[in-house]
Amino acid sequence: MILVTGGAGFIGSNLQAALATRGEETVVLDRLGSAGKWRNLARHPPSRIVHPDRVDDFLAADPPLDIVFHLGAVSTTTALDGDLVWTSNVGLSQRLWSWCAARRVRLIYASSAATYGDGTAGFRDDASLAYLQGLRPLNLYGWSKHAFDLWVARRLAAGDPHPPQWAGLKFFNVYGPNEYHKGPMISVVKVKHDEVAAGARPRLFRSDQADLPDGEQKRDFIWVGDVVAIMLWLMDTPAASGLFNVGTGRARSYRDLAQAVCRAAGAAAEVEFIDMPAPLRGQYQSFTEARVEALREAGYADAFTPLEEGVRRYVQDYLAGPDPYL
Ligand code: NAD
């Protein structure tokens, strides 16, 4: 049996679909809520859904889990409620780590590229305490993910018990179907597609840095299918443990992304620029690019889906159709 926390969310439901297709029995720990997240699971429902308030009861019953995929979190990069973010993103992660370590259950958890802050310390998925201590996340969300990575590094350095396989995944910018509940956190691909579908030109934020031209802010955008493939590979490769960047290894500009959306939707590839909202200025990552050597050295050999192909698939197979869900 497999536990997927956050399994009703974007990445979690894509993983849930893949596990269900493989015939695995899964339990989802998440809130379905009233924003239509049930649709993320409609085609591939799990055996059971446990509400986060009941996690202690669920774990106390000693469920026969083989592996935990821990994706549940407050995923909003603009979150301000520090108590909620700490409890959800750090407290629950610590609880699951300790439970998995004691029961010898494998744990794959979501960290984030937001832990790298403005990127001045690089994008190395180095799990050493010394390197991690040099990272400076720009917001509460990134800090919460970083705080758990650090907690793990301290426990490992102290020789404390750990899950028999553990992997922290620093997801970069993931895009693909089943993200429609995410409100302002929805991927730029979906936002730009909505603009183009409404007959407008896609709008991009002007650069907030004098030496960076508008539209040339770059991120490592990764197709959700590649993210799921990496998680399944980890499940099939119990010897692989560590902190892994999950990006393509190639930063692409927002301009490239917007133009790819236009082409996939059959529209003219013309972009318009608007001012960056005040809350984002100075907190905005203008460049992210995963170093993927750790994943490659661990043996993951599949190619990543190029941006143009992932965008084409997302737009034509999901967003432009009558039912955009996986
Ligand atoms: P999402 O918001 O769609 O999914 C997260 C899910 O976690 C939600 O369904 C939410 O209800 C659930 N959740 C919140 N608190 C919980 C709790 N205490 N217990 C159980 N579930 C809880 O976000 P997502 O994009 O699917 O992100 C999945 C994971 O990947 C998150 O940990 C997120 O921080 C991380 N991540 C995502 C991206 C991305 O580009 N989407 C990038 C970096 C990291």
Short mmCIF file of C-alpha atoms and ligand atoms in Angstrom, two decimals:
data_model
loop_
_atom_site.label_atom_id
_atom_site.label_comp_id
_atom_site.label_asym_id
_atom_site.label_seq_id
_atom_site.Cartn_x
_atom_site.Cartn_y
_atom_site.Cartn_z
CA MET A 1 0.00 0.00 0.00
CA ILE A 2 1.22 3.49 -0.88
CA LEU A 3 0.43 6.75 0.91
CA VAL A 4 0.28 9.88 -1.24
CA THR A 5 -0.01 13.02 0.88
CA GLY A 6 -1.31 15.97 -1.12
CA GLY A 7 -2.71 13.33 -3.49
CA ALA A 8 -5.72 15.48 -4.42
CA GLY A 9 -3.42 18.34 -5.47
CA PHE A 10 -1.71 18.97 -8.78
CA ILE A 11 1.44 16.82 -8.70
CA GLY A 12 -0.06 14.37 -6.21
CA SER A 13 -3.05 13.57 -8.43
CA ASN A 14 -0.79 13.08 -11.45
CA LEU A 15 1.20 10.59 -9.36
CA GLN A 16 -2.00 8.99 -8.07
CA ALA A 17 -3.15 8.47 -11.68
CA ALA A 18 0.15 6.78 -12.58
CA LEU A 19 0.05 4.54 -9.49
CA ALA A 20 -3.57 3.57 -10.17
CA THR A 21 -2.64 2.73 -13.78
CA ARG A 22 0.06 0.44 -12.41
CA GLY A 23 -2.56 -1.29 -10.25
CA GLU A 24 -1.12 -0.06 -6.93
CA GLU A 25 -3.35 0.33 -3.90
CA THR A 26 -3.13 3.90 -2.62
CA VAL A 27 -4.34 6.03 0.26
CA VAL A 28 -4.50 9.79 -0.24
CA LEU A 29 -3.95 12.12 2.72
CA ASP A 30 -5.49 15.44 1.71
CA ARG A 31 -8.50 17.70 1.84
CA LEU A 32 -10.85 17.49 -1.12
CA GLY A 33 -12.32 20.88 -0.19
CA SER A 34 -14.87 22.68 -2.32
CA ALA A 35 -12.69 24.01 -5.15
CA GLY A 36 -13.40 20.97 -7.34
CA LYS A 37 -10.24 19.02 -6.44
CA TRP A 38 -12.23 15.78 -6.57
CA ARG A 39 -12.04 16.15 -10.34
CA ASN A 40 -8.27 15.64 -10.09
CA LEU A 41 -9.03 12.14 -8.79
CA ALA A 42 -12.21 11.45 -10.75
CA ARG A 43 -10.69 9.01 -13.23
CA HIS A 44 -8.25 7.39 -10.81
CA PRO A 45 -9.73 7.41 -7.29
CA PRO A 46 -7.63 6.00 -4.43
CA SER A 47 -8.91 3.26 -2.10
CA ARG A 48 -9.20 5.73 0.73
CA ILE A 49 -8.93 9.45 1.43
CA VAL A 50 -7.77 10.49 4.91
CA HIS A 51 -8.32 14.07 6.08
CA PRO A 52 -5.12 15.75 7.39
CA ASP A 53 -6.79 16.26 10.80
CA ARG A 54 -6.92 12.44 11.11
CA VAL A 55 -3.29 11.76 10.23
CA ASP A 56 -2.36 10.74 13.78
CA ASP A 57 -5.19 8.20 13.96
CA PHE A 58 -4.23 6.87 10.54
CA LEU A 59 -0.56 6.41 11.45
CA ALA A 60 -1.34 5.03 14.92
CA ALA A 61 -3.24 2.16 13.27
CA ASP A 62 0.08 1.03 11.72
CA PRO A 63 -1.08 0.83 8.09
CA PRO A 64 1.00 -1.63 6.01
CA LEU A 65 2.70 1.02 3.86
CA ASP A 66 5.56 0.20 1.47
CA ILE A 67 6.33 3.78 0.61
CA VAL A 68 5.12 7.30 1.39
CA PHE A 69 5.09 10.02 -1.24
CA HIS A 70 4.82 13.20 0.78
CA LEU A 71 3.63 16.04 -1.46
CA GLY A 72 1.08 17.60 0.90
CA ALA A 73 1.92 21.18 1.81
CA VAL A 74 0.81 24.76 1.74
CA SER A 75 2.22 25.29 -1.76
CA THR A 76 1.52 29.03 -1.99
CA THR A 77 4.75 30.97 -2.42
CA THR A 78 3.02 34.16 -1.19
CA ALA A 79 1.67 32.49 2.01
CA LEU A 80 1.86 34.74 5.08
CA ASP A 81 0.45 32.57 7.91
CA GLY A 82 3.69 31.35 9.45
CA ASP A 83 2.02 29.08 11.99
CA LEU A 84 -0.02 27.26 9.36
CA VAL A 85 2.94 26.95 7.01
CA TRP A 86 5.22 25.60 9.75
CA THR A 87 2.66 23.04 10.95
CA SER A 88 1.78 21.87 7.42
CA ASN A 89 5.16 21.99 5.73
CA VAL A 90 7.62 21.25 8.52
CA GLY A 91 5.69 19.63 11.40
CA LEU A 92 3.90 17.06 9.24
CA SER A 93 7.10 16.27 7.32
CA GLN A 94 9.01 15.66 10.58
CA ARG A 95 6.19 13.45 11.84
CA LEU A 96 6.21 11.35 8.66
CA TRP A 97 10.01 11.09 8.59
CA SER A 98 10.10 9.82 12.18
CA TRP A 99 7.22 7.41 11.56
CA CYS A 100 8.87 6.07 8.38
CA ALA A 101 12.26 5.77 10.09
CA ALA A 102 10.75 3.80 13.00
CA ARG A 103 8.66 1.51 10.75
CA ARG A 104 11.33 1.08 8.02
CA VAL A 105 9.04 2.61 5.38
CA ARG A 106 10.50 4.47 2.41
CA LEU A 107 9.82 8.22 2.12
CA ILE A 108 9.94 10.43 -0.96
CA TYR A 109 9.11 14.04 -0.10
CA ALA A 110 8.65 17.34 -1.94
CA SER A 111 11.09 20.13 -1.30
CA SER A 112 11.31 23.06 -3.72
CA ALA A 113 13.59 25.14 -5.91
CA ALA A 114 12.31 28.04 -3.77
CA THR A 115 14.87 26.88 -1.18
CA TYR A 116 17.60 28.33 -3.43
CA GLY A 117 16.38 31.90 -2.95
CA ASP A 118 17.84 34.29 -5.52
CA GLY A 119 20.22 31.58 -6.70
CA THR A 120 23.44 33.30 -5.66
CA ALA A 121 24.52 30.13 -3.81
CA GLY A 122 23.88 28.09 -6.96
CA PHE A 123 21.34 25.35 -7.67
CA ARG A 124 23.32 22.37 -6.41
CA ASP A 125 21.25 19.64 -4.81
CA ASP A 126 23.99 19.15 -2.26
CA ALA A 127 22.54 17.58 0.90
CA SER A 128 25.43 18.55 3.18
CA LEU A 129 24.67 20.73 6.17
CA ALA A 130 27.44 23.13 5.18
CA TYR A 131 25.92 23.83 1.76
CA LEU A 132 22.31 23.91 2.94
CA GLN A 133 23.19 26.41 5.67
CA GLY A 134 24.33 28.83 2.95
CA LEU A 135 20.93 28.93 1.19
CA ARG A 136 18.66 31.94 1.76
CA PRO A 137 15.05 31.36 0.61
CA LEU A 138 13.19 34.55 -0.29
CA ASN A 139 9.81 33.76 1.25
CA LEU A 140 8.04 31.90 4.06
CA TYR A 141 7.12 28.99 1.81
CA GLY A 142 10.68 28.49 0.54
CA TRP A 143 12.00 28.82 4.08
CA SER A 144 9.61 26.12 5.34
CA LYS A 145 10.83 23.66 2.70
CA HIS A 146 14.41 24.59 3.50
CA ALA A 147 13.83 24.18 7.25
CA PHE A 148 12.78 20.57 6.68
CA ASP A 149 15.73 19.83 4.34
CA LEU A 150 18.02 21.21 7.06
CA TRP A 151 16.30 19.16 9.77
CA VAL A 152 16.85 16.03 7.65
CA ALA A 153 20.51 16.91 7.08
CA ARG A 154 21.04 17.39 10.83
CA ARG A 155 19.46 14.02 11.65
CA LEU A 156 21.55 12.27 9.03
CA ALA A 157 24.72 14.00 10.27
CA ALA A 158 23.90 12.88 13.81
CA GLY A 159 23.49 9.27 12.65
CA ASP A 160 19.85 9.16 13.73
CA PRO A 161 17.55 6.49 12.27
CA HIS A 162 16.24 7.34 8.82
CA PRO A 163 13.81 5.75 6.37
CA PRO A 164 15.43 2.86 4.42
CA GLN A 165 15.10 4.96 1.27
CA TRP A 166 14.61 8.71 1.45
CA ALA A 167 14.55 11.31 -1.27
CA GLY A 168 13.90 15.05 -1.06
CA LEU A 169 12.80 16.41 -4.44
CA LYS A 170 13.53 20.04 -5.22
CA PHE A 171 10.82 20.62 -7.80
CA PHE A 172 11.43 23.50 -10.17
CA ASN A 173 8.47 25.02 -12.12
CA VAL A 174 6.09 22.17 -12.79
CA TYR A 175 3.28 22.54 -15.35
CA GLY A 176 0.56 20.24 -16.65
CA PRO A 177 -3.04 19.10 -16.10
CA ASN A 178 -4.88 19.07 -12.74
CA GLU A 179 -3.53 22.36 -11.42
CA TYR A 180 -6.79 24.28 -11.91
CA HIS A 181 -7.55 24.66 -8.16
CA LYS A 182 -4.31 26.54 -7.52
CA GLY A 183 -5.64 30.06 -8.03
CA PRO A 184 -2.79 32.58 -8.25
CA MET A 185 -0.24 29.72 -7.99
CA ILE A 186 -1.35 28.15 -11.26
CA SER A 187 1.48 27.67 -13.79
CA VAL A 188 2.34 30.42 -16.25
CA VAL A 189 1.52 28.02 -19.10
CA LYS A 190 -2.14 27.87 -18.00
CA VAL A 191 -2.35 31.61 -17.32
CA LYS A 192 -0.88 32.49 -20.72
CA HIS A 193 -3.17 29.98 -22.40
CA ASP A 194 -6.22 31.61 -20.80
CA GLU A 195 -5.10 35.00 -22.15
CA VAL A 196 -4.51 33.64 -25.65
CA ALA A 197 -7.80 31.68 -25.62
CA ALA A 198 -9.59 34.94 -24.74
CA GLY A 199 -8.10 36.53 -27.87
CA ALA A 200 -5.51 38.66 -26.03
CA ARG A 201 -1.73 38.70 -26.31
CA PRO A 202 0.05 36.88 -23.47
CA ARG A 203 1.25 39.38 -20.82
CA LEU A 204 4.59 39.03 -19.05
CA PHE A 205 6.00 40.96 -16.07
CA ARG A 206 8.57 43.60 -16.88
CA SER A 207 11.94 42.79 -15.41
CA ASP A 208 12.62 44.22 -11.92
CA GLN A 209 16.37 44.23 -12.63
CA ALA A 210 18.09 46.95 -14.68
CA ASP A 211 20.48 44.52 -16.40
CA LEU A 212 17.81 42.01 -17.40
CA PRO A 213 15.66 42.67 -20.52
CA ASP A 214 11.89 42.20 -20.24
CA GLY A 215 10.82 38.64 -20.99
CA GLU A 216 14.30 37.25 -20.35
CA GLN A 217 13.62 36.14 -16.79
CA LYS A 218 14.30 32.42 -16.96
CA ARG A 219 13.05 29.40 -15.10
CA ASP A 220 13.53 25.68 -15.34
CA PHE A 221 10.01 24.61 -16.42
CA ILE A 222 9.30 20.88 -16.18
CA TRP A 223 6.39 18.86 -17.58
CA VAL A 224 4.49 17.07 -14.81
CA GLY A 225 4.80 13.75 -16.67
CA ASP A 226 8.58 13.95 -16.24
CA VAL A 227 8.14 14.65 -12.51
CA VAL A 228 5.91 11.58 -12.15
CA ALA A 229 8.40 9.48 -14.14
CA ILE A 230 11.15 10.45 -11.68
CA MET A 231 9.00 9.55 -8.67
CA LEU A 232 8.11 6.16 -10.17
CA TRP A 233 11.76 5.55 -10.96
CA LEU A 234 12.65 6.28 -7.34
CA MET A 235 9.98 3.83 -6.22
CA ASP A 236 11.54 1.20 -8.49
CA THR A 237 15.09 2.07 -7.35
CA PRO A 238 15.16 1.65 -3.56
CA ALA A 239 18.94 2.15 -3.47
CA ALA A 240 18.61 5.78 -4.59
CA SER A 241 18.48 8.17 -1.64
CA GLY A 242 19.35 11.84 -1.36
CA LEU A 243 18.33 15.34 -2.24
CA PHE A 244 17.55 15.64 -5.95
CA ASN A 245 16.75 18.60 -8.14
CA VAL A 246 13.73 17.87 -10.31
CA GLY A 247 14.06 20.19 -13.28
CA THR A 248 15.17 19.73 -16.87
CA GLY A 249 18.63 21.24 -16.38
CA ARG A 250 17.82 23.97 -18.91
CA ALA A 251 16.45 27.40 -18.00
CA ARG A 252 14.05 28.84 -20.58
CA SER A 253 12.76 32.39 -20.83
CA TYR A 254 9.21 33.47 -20.12
CA ARG A 255 9.19 34.86 -23.66
CA ASP A 256 9.96 31.37 -25.07
CA LEU A 257 7.22 29.93 -22.91
CA ALA A 258 4.61 32.51 -23.95
CA GLN A 259 5.48 32.04 -27.61
CA ALA A 260 5.25 28.25 -27.26
CA VAL A 261 1.74 28.69 -25.81
CA CYS A 262 0.73 30.93 -28.73
CA ARG A 263 2.02 28.42 -31.28
CA ALA A 264 0.35 25.47 -29.53
CA ALA A 265 -2.94 27.41 -29.54
CA GLY A 266 -2.54 28.49 -33.18
CA ALA A 267 -2.21 32.21 -32.32
CA ALA A 268 0.34 34.85 -33.37
CA ALA A 269 3.44 34.69 -31.15
CA GLU A 270 3.31 38.28 -29.83
CA VAL A 271 3.90 39.20 -26.20
CA GLU A 272 2.90 42.27 -24.11
CA PHE A 273 4.67 43.52 -20.96
CA ILE A 274 3.08 44.74 -17.71
CA ASP A 275 4.55 45.95 -14.39
CA MET A 276 5.43 43.32 -11.82
CA PRO A 277 2.99 43.40 -8.84
CA ALA A 278 4.51 45.15 -5.82
CA PRO A 279 4.43 42.10 -3.46
CA LEU A 280 6.63 40.15 -5.90
CA ARG A 281 9.30 42.82 -6.42
CA GLY A 282 12.54 41.87 -4.72
CA GLN A 283 11.12 38.40 -3.90
CA TYR A 284 11.08 37.21 -7.47
CA GLN A 285 13.41 34.49 -8.73
CA SER A 286 14.63 35.81 -12.10
CA PHE A 287 16.67 32.72 -12.90
CA THR A 288 16.45 29.10 -11.86
CA GLU A 289 18.15 26.14 -13.49
CA ALA A 290 18.40 22.71 -11.96
CA ARG A 291 21.74 20.95 -11.80
CA VAL A 292 20.63 17.40 -12.57
CA GLU A 293 23.92 15.55 -12.07
CA ALA A 294 22.77 13.94 -8.82
CA LEU A 295 19.75 12.35 -10.47
CA ARG A 296 21.86 11.23 -13.44
CA GLU A 297 24.57 9.79 -11.19
CA ALA A 298 21.90 7.90 -9.24
CA GLY A 299 20.94 6.27 -12.56
CA TYR A 300 17.92 8.18 -13.86
CA ALA A 301 18.50 8.11 -17.63
CA ASP A 302 15.25 9.29 -19.28
CA ALA A 303 15.28 12.44 -21.39
CA PHE A 304 13.23 15.45 -20.26
CA THR A 305 10.34 16.68 -22.36
CA PRO A 306 11.37 19.88 -24.21
CA LEU A 307 9.36 22.99 -23.24
CA GLU A 308 7.71 23.31 -26.65
CA GLU A 309 6.58 19.67 -26.58
CA GLY A 310 5.28 19.81 -22.99
CA VAL A 311 3.39 23.03 -23.71
CA ARG A 312 1.95 21.58 -26.91
CA ARG A 313 0.77 18.48 -25.05
CA TYR A 314 -0.74 20.48 -22.19
CA VAL A 315 -2.54 22.92 -24.49
CA GLN A 316 -3.73 20.54 -27.19
CA ASP A 317 -4.43 17.39 -25.15
CA TYR A 318 -5.93 19.10 -22.07
CA LEU A 319 -6.57 22.86 -22.04
CA ALA A 320 -8.14 23.13 -25.48
CA GLY A 321 -10.35 20.06 -25.02
CA PRO A 322 -13.75 19.71 -23.33
CA ASP A 323 -12.26 18.03 -20.22
CA PRO A 324 -8.85 19.36 -19.12
CA TYR A 325 -8.30 16.74 -16.38
CA LEU A 326 -5.89 13.82 -16.49
P1 NAD B 1 -1.04 21.65 -4.63
O1 NAD B 1 -1.38 22.80 -3.76
O2 NAD B 1 -1.87 21.38 -5.82
O3 NAD B 1 -0.99 20.32 -3.78
C1 NAD B 1 -0.66 20.29 -2.42
C2 NAD B 1 -1.74 19.52 -1.72
O4 NAD B 1 -1.34 19.39 -0.35
C3 NAD B 1 -3.09 20.23 -1.73
O5 NAD B 1 -4.09 19.37 -2.29
C4 NAD B 1 -3.36 20.52 -0.27
O6 NAD B 1 -4.72 20.36 0.10
C5 NAD B 1 -2.52 19.45 0.41
N1 NAD B 1 -2.18 19.75 1.79
C6 NAD B 1 -1.97 20.95 2.39
N2 NAD B 1 -1.72 20.76 3.69
C7 NAD B 1 -1.76 19.41 3.91
C8 NAD B 1 -1.58 18.62 5.04
N3 NAD B 1 -1.31 19.15 6.23
N4 NAD B 1 -1.69 17.29 4.90
C9 NAD B 1 -1.97 16.73 3.70
N5 NAD B 1 -2.16 17.44 2.58
C10 NAD B 1 -2.05 18.77 2.69
O7 NAD B 1 0.48 21.86 -5.02
P2 NAD B 1 1.43 21.03 -6.01
O8 NAD B 1 1.88 21.98 -7.03
O9 NAD B 1 0.82 19.75 -6.41
O10 NAD B 1 2.64 20.74 -5.06
C11 NAD B 1 2.92 19.46 -4.51
C12 NAD B 1 4.18 19.56 -3.68
O11 NAD B 1 5.26 19.96 -4.50
C13 NAD B 1 4.07 20.58 -2.57
O12 NAD B 1 4.78 20.10 -1.46
C14 NAD B 1 4.75 21.79 -3.16
O13 NAD B 1 5.27 22.63 -2.17
C15 NAD B 1 5.83 21.13 -3.99
N6 NAD B 1 6.32 21.95 -5.12
C16 NAD B 1 5.53 22.18 -6.21
C17 NAD B 1 6.03 22.94 -7.28
C18 NAD B 1 5.21 23.20 -8.50
O14 NAD B 1 5.76 23.79 -9.46
N7 NAD B 1 3.95 22.80 -8.59
C19 NAD B 1 7.32 23.46 -7.20
C20 NAD B 1 8.08 23.23 -6.07
C21 NAD B 1 7.58 22.45 -5.04
#
